[in-house]
Amino acid sequence: MSAAPPSGFSRGLHQHELRTASSSERLADHLEKPSLDDRSYRVIRLPNKLEALLVHDGETDKASAALDVNVGNFSDKSDMPGMAHAVEHLLFMGTEKYPVENAYSQYLTSHSGYSNAYTASTSTNYYFEVAASAGTDTTTHGAADAPSANLADSPLYGALDRFAQFFIAPLFLSSTLDRELKAVDSENKKNLQSDTWRLNQLNKSLSNPKHPYCHFSTGNLETLRDAPKQRGIDVRAEFIQFHEAHYSANRMKLVVLGREPLDVLQQWVEELFAGVRNKDLPQNRWDDEQPLTKRELLMQYFAKPVMDSRELDIYFPFLDEENLFETQPSRYLAHLIGHEGPGSILALIKAKGWANGLGAGSMPVCPGSALFGISIRLTVDGLKHYKEIVKIVFHYISLLKLTPPQEWIVEEMKGMAEVDFRFKQKSPASKFTSRISSVMQKPLPRELLLSGLSLIRRFDADLITQALSYLRADNFRLSIVSQDLSDGLDQKERWYGTEYRNEQIPADFLEEIQRVADGHCRSDLPELYLPGKNEFIPTKLEVEKKEVAEPLKAPRLIRNDEGVRIWWKKDDRFWVPKGNVWITLRNPLVNATPENAVKTKLYCELVNDALVEYSYDAELAGLNYGLSSDSLGLDVDVSGYNDKMPVLLEKVLGSMRDLEVKPDRFKVVKERLLRAYRNWDFQQPYQQVGEFTRWLNNERGWTNEQCLAELPRLTVQDIQEFHPQLLRQVHVEALAHGNLYKEDALRLSRLVETTLKPRPLPPSQWTIERSLILPPASDFTYQRTLKDPANVNHCIEYFLFIGDCADRALRARLLLFAQTTDEPAFDQLRTKEQLGYIVFTGPRMQATTMGYRVLIQSERTTEYLETRIDAFLQGFAKVLADMTPEAFEGHKRSLINKRREKLKNLGQESQRFWSHIGTEYFDFEQVDHDVANLQALSKADLVEFYAHYISPQSTQRAKIAVHMVAQSSPSEIAKNTNPDEQKRSVLLLVGQFLNSQGIEMETEKVEARFADVDMTIDAGTSIVAAMTAYLRDDLKLEDAKVQDVVDAGQKVMGTVLPSLGINMDSITSGSPPSAEGTTNGATLDGSTTSASTTATTSSAMTPKASEGAAPAKQATTLIQDVHAYKAGLKASVGARPVKDLSEFEEAEPKL
């Protein structure tokens, strides 16, 4: 697909020949930027007042644009919450210039791109990313300084053209309206059991009802379709009116990043966005009201979470800092109140056994409003002493008020912020454009768009004092969250159903707080004091930059003996004074049994707990560490500014060696870990399913349930006796990468040896990871009932076994097949069939094998989802057969560009190296091999791959499907429900429904029609047929009226009948469209055209697989005994290095 050239632009013009006449106003030509930033910038304002930041990056392989509109959910109508969010969804569904609803996503996918959007309180942000050039990227440094000779060479132009039309002439197609509202509803249902969403909404719902902060932001079918329709509102007209009323060019901020020179980018923006109408709308502000008023202040609410968690939150109405970017006084308060070192609030309440963590900071609400929040993660004892904790917080605030603002603290913060900004590395293109387009809504000088929110420019004691004045004993409210508070929670929040109780803070408690806040108890807590100077602030920031023809693609092996293997690479790409050191202490004991796995995890948590106070200063100074475990052993990492890196690593290693397990901290940490294991089962189903797929495909491994069973009985003595064994005999594998010389890397490895003094672990004792091999023609199903009784979503991961992940040619075929199905699967299964908000397809790489997976989270049953996946894969045979050579080559080009995507920062390169080391294949040049194999593929190769490994008709295909089933599923309910009771409930429901439609129910005739309905076999279809026959044959209603009533009835039954244990997948409205665009589902006479595992339709009524129905379901083996299942399968060979490790040994001179 290629776009027409812009008017006035001749193909092949050089930069100096571009027309210079422009009606745009230039706002800035130079932006304050990091020292390593090689981009050039320009800020312009178009005649329609749309403001744009243009970014030229001659070396980028990804182009991007983002547009932020100053309208969000705060602008929703009070009787239609979720409007802004719905409009965000609907804009993607076709424009006048590009009316095909998925034309935009198809274009992006064909050019290695993607898009997304989000709706916030006062803005809606749209963004995309696309390949910077149409051809396979082979650009070297400085190769893209001139504009493309042909617009077809720049996917950015075509993407911008389609993107701009969202804001010029969106269609709001009636045919897509219901589907997208269901997508919004599905997104909302995904979040119903998320404590983040539930508790945030409760906080909002209990705020000032006159301020839009109280809004329900996501929306659902009730608020956006059903309730408005009942009021006689044309919902499509409402969305169009919302767009008309709020989307204006002068409210829009655009960022465009590409290889093209700034003049070219400017010309494209001027041409493509000139058609956005300017309605001269004012900035959205809410200055007349505040989120928390006297009515909401000095209140406390108690809430019950889904997860087993305990939290205390204190909220203060706060200073609006929108125009205070130079001083940002809230950062001073957050730094001190949120400090974790000696003298801090957290250090004191942690020592008392009351808390595990604390965070503090300003929370901007909208222009004119802000809150300051203090959030404390409580222990069991902390919940009992929450009042004491509140008083300690106010005691510390009193200390800050009595101590003049300290300029040295601000200078330390200011200096560290300058270092961080100076050495800030690039981020992915779309992340950058999306973030900066949002920043552009703020009243920053345009020259400071990159730096304005990052840097503190000056110390202002008066502003700090003013900010502190908001943290008063008469200006706050409390939130206490715990599952232990279930008694007396007499209310439910409207949108998420969170149980809570809201009440005034007791007067005697307020008096105690006021007394502390007034400074009357100053001498009571000598443990509270301001922090000292940070000794971890880096002072050596020099980087020796050396020109290299091409960066090394692999680290060098600089030491390889019986005890240690050290990989090292001096940074030759990014030139920042930072390093990453990752160490694995290989030990088979770590994961030998579930008990060992849990003891190791508990040990790591105890070490981390002991290091909190010490490591916090390092964290503030940009130096972080990590300690965790995996299947191979213990993992230690240190990353950040390399100046003080050895100091932190030595402390971490010493703490690991010398850990003293204190009973009081053991109790706290064990309880915290116990909650983490229990809470795992209450995650979203799609976040759980992958763990079971991995478990079922690996020779060894433990589930969350197995680990949880081991933890309760563990004691202090168990850990004290076990942890020395973890360090006694190990093999050290390490990577040192960054601003580190070879001697630095060797010195760090010696530090491990001298500190821990381990015996070498011989290779014969190293853990060998193996994946299981699914045999040809196998079909397994593993079913798991979800533990959250309130969750309404099921989830399936459908996994097709492909083969050995070391087979490069086979891997290339898998990657290309995944590329070709990416957009069609999303379009069919999510957009058209509306199976659920979470739909994902792609390759799954395991320890030694690989496969293709489809993951869906949905309210539909997993059995039904599996039939739809089968139908999609069956229908894809025709898509593949009809694929033109140009389209096939386009997919290859898009995938090759993705594989060759440039590394953006040091961390990405370190992560790539470490992942190849961790797999034990050491395939550092994997990208090059992938590209070579992809380039050699033909369409015939892919057709053969599909026929052998993917097609449901293949006799060689091997599959396992993991079904995560909600407790509220029809099948689960039906197990405990009598069919006669089901039928009585259905008849009662039908009567209520007919009455609501103004239709008389003649009981005897209706019961006669339902006499032959079998509640155990395809009941949904039979119910629709019985109701249709009653309306048409008994009441003699006109066909049009019958159809209207049946359609309405299907919607009601689709919602209600599953709660009676009746599966409605085959007849609910929005049944899956076929590949030809027809709809499968119940016809007027009640017959069905949808194949399912329970339907008994005739062959004459069932469409062919290529028309959207599932192929005949082959027999599956239900896994009931996992041990027996694994025992019946062969295991793969273990990982082998792709070449002899001696080839990685250093041959070049030291940098």
CSV table of N, CA and C in Angstrom, one decimal, residues 465-538:
chain,number,residue,atom,x,y,z
A,465,THR,N,7.8,25.5,52.3
A,465,THR,CA,7.0,25.7,53.5
A,465,THR,C,5.5,25.8,53.1
A,466,GLN,N,5.2,26.4,52.0
A,466,GLN,CA,3.8,26.5,51.6
A,466,GLN,C,3.2,25.1,51.3
A,467,ALA,N,4.0,24.3,50.6
A,467,ALA,CA,3.6,22.9,50.3
A,467,ALA,C,3.4,22.1,51.6
A,468,LEU,N,4.3,22.3,52.6
A,468,LEU,CA,4.1,21.6,53.9
A,468,LEU,C,2.9,22.0,54.6
A,469,SER,N,2.4,23.3,54.4
A,469,SER,CA,1.2,23.8,55.1
A,469,SER,C,0.0,23.0,54.7
A,470,TYR,N,0.0,22.2,53.6
A,470,TYR,CA,-1.2,21.4,53.3
A,470,TYR,C,-1.3,20.1,54.1
A,471,LEU,N,-0.2,19.7,54.6
A,471,LEU,CA,-0.1,18.4,55.4
A,471,LEU,C,-0.5,18.7,56.8
A,472,ARG,N,-1.8,18.9,57.0
A,472,ARG,CA,-2.3,19.4,58.3
A,472,ARG,C,-3.2,18.3,58.9
A,473,ALA,N,-3.4,18.4,60.2
A,473,ALA,CA,-4.3,17.5,60.9
A,473,ALA,C,-5.8,17.7,60.7
A,474,ASP,N,-6.1,18.8,60.0
A,474,ASP,CA,-7.5,19.1,59.7
A,474,ASP,C,-7.8,19.0,58.2
A,475,ASN,N,-6.8,18.4,57.4
A,475,ASN,CA,-6.9,18.5,56.0
A,475,ASN,C,-6.5,17.1,55.4
A,476,PHE,N,-7.1,16.0,55.9
A,476,PHE,CA,-6.7,14.7,55.3
A,476,PHE,C,-7.9,13.8,55.5
A,477,ARG,N,-7.8,12.6,54.8
A,477,ARG,CA,-8.7,11.5,55.1
A,477,ARG,C,-7.9,10.2,55.0
A,478,LEU,N,-8.4,9.2,55.7
A,478,LEU,CA,-7.7,7.9,55.8
A,478,LEU,C,-8.4,6.8,55.0
A,479,SER,N,-7.6,5.9,54.5
A,479,SER,CA,-8.1,4.7,53.9
A,479,SER,C,-7.4,3.5,54.5
A,480,ILE,N,-8.1,2.5,55.0
A,480,ILE,CA,-7.6,1.3,55.6
A,480,ILE,C,-8.1,0.1,54.8
A,481,VAL,N,-7.2,-0.7,54.2
A,481,VAL,CA,-7.7,-1.8,53.4
A,481,VAL,C,-7.1,-3.1,53.9
A,482,SER,N,-8.0,-4.1,54.1
A,482,SER,CA,-7.6,-5.4,54.6
A,482,SER,C,-8.8,-6.4,54.5
A,483,GLN,N,-8.5,-7.6,54.2
A,483,GLN,CA,-9.5,-8.6,54.2
A,483,GLN,C,-10.0,-8.9,55.6
A,484,ASP,N,-9.2,-8.5,56.6
A,484,ASP,CA,-9.5,-8.8,58.0
A,484,ASP,C,-10.6,-7.8,58.5
A,485,LEU,N,-11.0,-6.9,57.7
A,485,LEU,CA,-12.0,-5.9,58.1
A,485,LEU,C,-13.4,-6.2,57.6
A,486,SER,N,-13.7,-7.4,57.3
A,486,SER,CA,-15.0,-7.7,56.7
A,486,SER,C,-16.2,-7.4,57.5
A,487,ASP,N,-16.0,-7.5,58.9
A,487,ASP,CA,-17.2,-7.2,59.7
A,487,ASP,C,-17.5,-5.7,59.7
A,488,GLY,N,-18.8,-5.4,59.5
A,488,GLY,CA,-19.2,-4.0,59.6
A,488,GLY,C,-19.1,-3.3,58.3
A,489,LEU,N,-18.7,-3.9,57.2
A,489,LEU,CA,-18.6,-3.3,55.9
A,489,LEU,C,-20.0,-3.3,55.3
A,490,ASP,N,-20.7,-2.2,55.5
A,490,ASP,CA,-22.2,-2.2,55.2
A,490,ASP,C,-22.5,-1.6,53.9
A,491,GLN,N,-21.5,-1.3,53.1
A,491,GLN,CA,-21.8,-0.7,51.8
A,491,GLN,C,-21.0,-1.3,50.7
A,492,LYS,N,-21.5,-1.2,49.4
A,492,LYS,CA,-20.8,-1.7,48.3
A,492,LYS,C,-20.7,-0.6,47.2
A,493,GLU,N,-19.4,-0.4,46.8
A,493,GLU,CA,-19.2,0.6,45.7
A,493,GLU,C,-19.9,0.2,44.5
A,494,ARG,N,-20.5,1.2,43.8
A,494,ARG,CA,-21.5,0.9,42.7
A,494,ARG,C,-20.8,0.2,41.5
A,495,TRP,N,-19.6,0.6,41.1
A,495,TRP,CA,-19.1,0.1,39.8
A,495,TRP,C,-18.3,-1.2,39.9
A,496,TYR,N,-17.7,-1.4,41.0
A,496,TYR,CA,-16.8,-2.6,41.2
A,496,TYR,C,-17.3,-3.6,42.3
A,497,GLY,N,-18.3,-3.1,43.1
A,497,GLY,CA,-18.8,-3.9,44.2
A,497,GLY,C,-17.9,-4.1,45.4
A,498,THR,N,-16.9,-3.2,45.6
A,498,THR,CA,-16.0,-3.2,46.7
A,498,THR,C,-16.8,-3.0,48.0
A,499,GLU,N,-16.6,-3.9,48.9
A,499,GLU,CA,-17.3,-3.7,50.2
A,499,GLU,C,-16.5,-2.7,51.1
A,500,TYR,N,-17.2,-1.8,51.7
A,500,TYR,CA,-16.5,-0.8,52.5
A,500,TYR,C,-17.5,-0.2,53.6
A,501,ARG,N,-16.8,0.6,54.5
A,501,ARG,CA,-17.5,1.4,55.5
A,501,ARG,C,-16.9,2.7,55.5
A,502,ASN,N,-17.7,3.8,55.5
A,502,ASN,CA,-17.2,5.1,55.5
A,502,ASN,C,-17.7,5.8,56.7
A,503,GLU,N,-16.8,6.5,57.5
A,503,GLU,CA,-17.2,7.1,58.8
A,503,GLU,C,-16.3,8.2,59.1
A,504,GLN,N,-16.8,9.1,60.0
A,504,GLN,CA,-15.9,10.1,60.5
A,504,GLN,C,-14.8,9.6,61.4
A,505,ILE,N,-13.6,10.2,61.3
A,505,ILE,CA,-12.5,9.8,62.2
A,505,ILE,C,-12.9,10.2,63.6
A,506,PRO,N,-12.8,9.2,64.5
A,506,PRO,CA,-13.2,9.5,65.9
A,506,PRO,C,-12.6,10.8,66.5
A,507,ALA,N,-13.3,11.5,67.2
A,507,ALA,CA,-12.9,12.8,67.7
A,507,ALA,C,-11.6,12.7,68.6
A,508,ASP,N,-11.6,11.6,69.5
A,508,ASP,CA,-10.4,11.5,70.4
A,508,ASP,C,-9.2,11.1,69.6
A,509,PHE,N,-9.3,10.4,68.5
A,509,PHE,CA,-8.2,10.1,67.6
A,509,PHE,C,-7.7,11.4,66.9
A,510,LEU,N,-8.6,12.2,66.5
A,510,LEU,CA,-8.2,13.5,65.8
A,510,LEU,C,-7.5,14.4,66.8
A,511,GLU,N,-7.9,14.4,68.1
A,511,GLU,CA,-7.3,15.2,69.1
A,511,GLU,C,-5.8,14.7,69.3
A,512,GLU,N,-5.6,13.4,69.3
A,512,GLU,CA,-4.3,12.9,69.5
A,512,GLU,C,-3.4,13.3,68.3
A,513,ILE,N,-4.0,13.2,67.1
A,513,ILE,CA,-3.2,13.6,65.9
A,513,ILE,C,-2.8,15.0,65.9
A,514,GLN,N,-3.8,15.9,66.3
A,514,GLN,CA,-3.6,17.3,66.3
A,514,GLN,C,-2.5,17.7,67.3
A,515,ARG,N,-2.5,16.9,68.4
A,515,ARG,CA,-1.5,17.2,69.4
A,515,ARG,C,-0.1,16.9,68.9
A,516,VAL,N,0.0,15.8,68.2
A,516,VAL,CA,1.3,15.4,67.6
A,516,VAL,C,1.7,16.4,66.5
A,517,ALA,N,0.7,16.8,65.7
A,517,ALA,CA,1.0,17.7,64.6
A,517,ALA,C,1.4,19.1,65.1
A,518,ASP,N,1.0,19.4,66.2
A,518,ASP,CA,1.3,20.7,66.8
A,518,ASP,C,2.7,20.8,67.4
A,519,GLY,N,3.4,19.6,67.4
A,519,GLY,CA,4.7,19.5,68.0
A,519,GLY,C,4.8,19.3,69.5
A,520,HIS,N,3.7,18.9,70.1
A,520,HIS,CA,3.8,18.7,71.6
A,520,HIS,C,4.4,17.5,72.0
A,521,CYS,N,4.7,16.5,71.0
A,521,CYS,CA,5.3,15.3,71.4
A,521,CYS,C,6.7,15.1,70.8
A,522,ARG,N,7.4,16.2,70.6
A,522,ARG,CA,8.6,16.2,69.8
A,522,ARG,C,9.7,15.3,70.4
A,523,SER,N,9.8,15.2,71.7
A,523,SER,CA,10.8,14.4,72.3
A,523,SER,C,10.5,12.9,72.4
A,524,ASP,N,9.2,12.6,72.0
A,524,ASP,CA,8.8,11.2,72.2
A,524,ASP,C,9.4,10.2,71.3
A,525,LEU,N,9.8,10.6,70.1
A,525,LEU,CA,10.3,9.7,69.1
A,525,LEU,C,11.7,10.2,68.6
A,526,PRO,N,12.7,10.0,69.3
A,526,PRO,CA,14.1,10.4,68.9
A,526,PRO,C,14.5,9.5,67.7
A,527,GLU,N,13.8,8.4,67.4
A,527,GLU,CA,14.2,7.6,66.2
A,527,GLU,C,13.9,8.3,64.9
A,528,LEU,N,13.2,9.4,64.9
A,528,LEU,CA,12.9,10.1,63.7
A,528,LEU,C,13.8,11.3,63.5
A,529,TYR,N,14.5,11.3,62.4
A,529,TYR,CA,15.4,12.5,62.1
A,529,TYR,C,15.6,12.5,60.6
A,530,LEU,N,16.1,13.6,60.1
A,530,LEU,CA,16.4,13.8,58.7
A,530,LEU,C,17.6,12.9,58.2
A,531,PRO,N,17.6,12.5,57.0
A,531,PRO,CA,18.7,11.6,56.5
A,531,PRO,C,20.0,12.4,56.4
A,532,GLY,N,21.1,11.7,56.4
A,532,GLY,CA,22.4,12.3,56.2
A,532,GLY,C,22.8,12.4,54.7
A,533,LYS,N,23.9,12.9,54.4
A,533,LYS,CA,24.4,13.0,53.0
A,533,LYS,C,24.5,11.6,52.4
A,534,ASN,N,24.2,11.5,51.1
A,534,ASN,CA,24.2,10.3,50.4
A,534,ASN,C,25.6,9.9,49.9
A,535,GLU,N,26.2,8.9,50.4
A,535,GLU,CA,27.5,8.6,50.0
A,535,GLU,C,27.6,7.8,48.7
A,536,PHE,N,26.4,7.5,48.2
A,536,PHE,CA,26.4,6.7,46.9
A,536,PHE,C,26.3,7.6,45.7
A,537,ILE,N,26.2,8.9,45.9
A,537,ILE,CA,26.1,9.9,44.7
A,537,ILE,C,27.4,9.7,43.9
A,538,PRO,N,27.2,9.4,42.6
A,538,PRO,CA,28.4,9.1,41.8
A,538,PRO,C,29.2,10.4,41.5
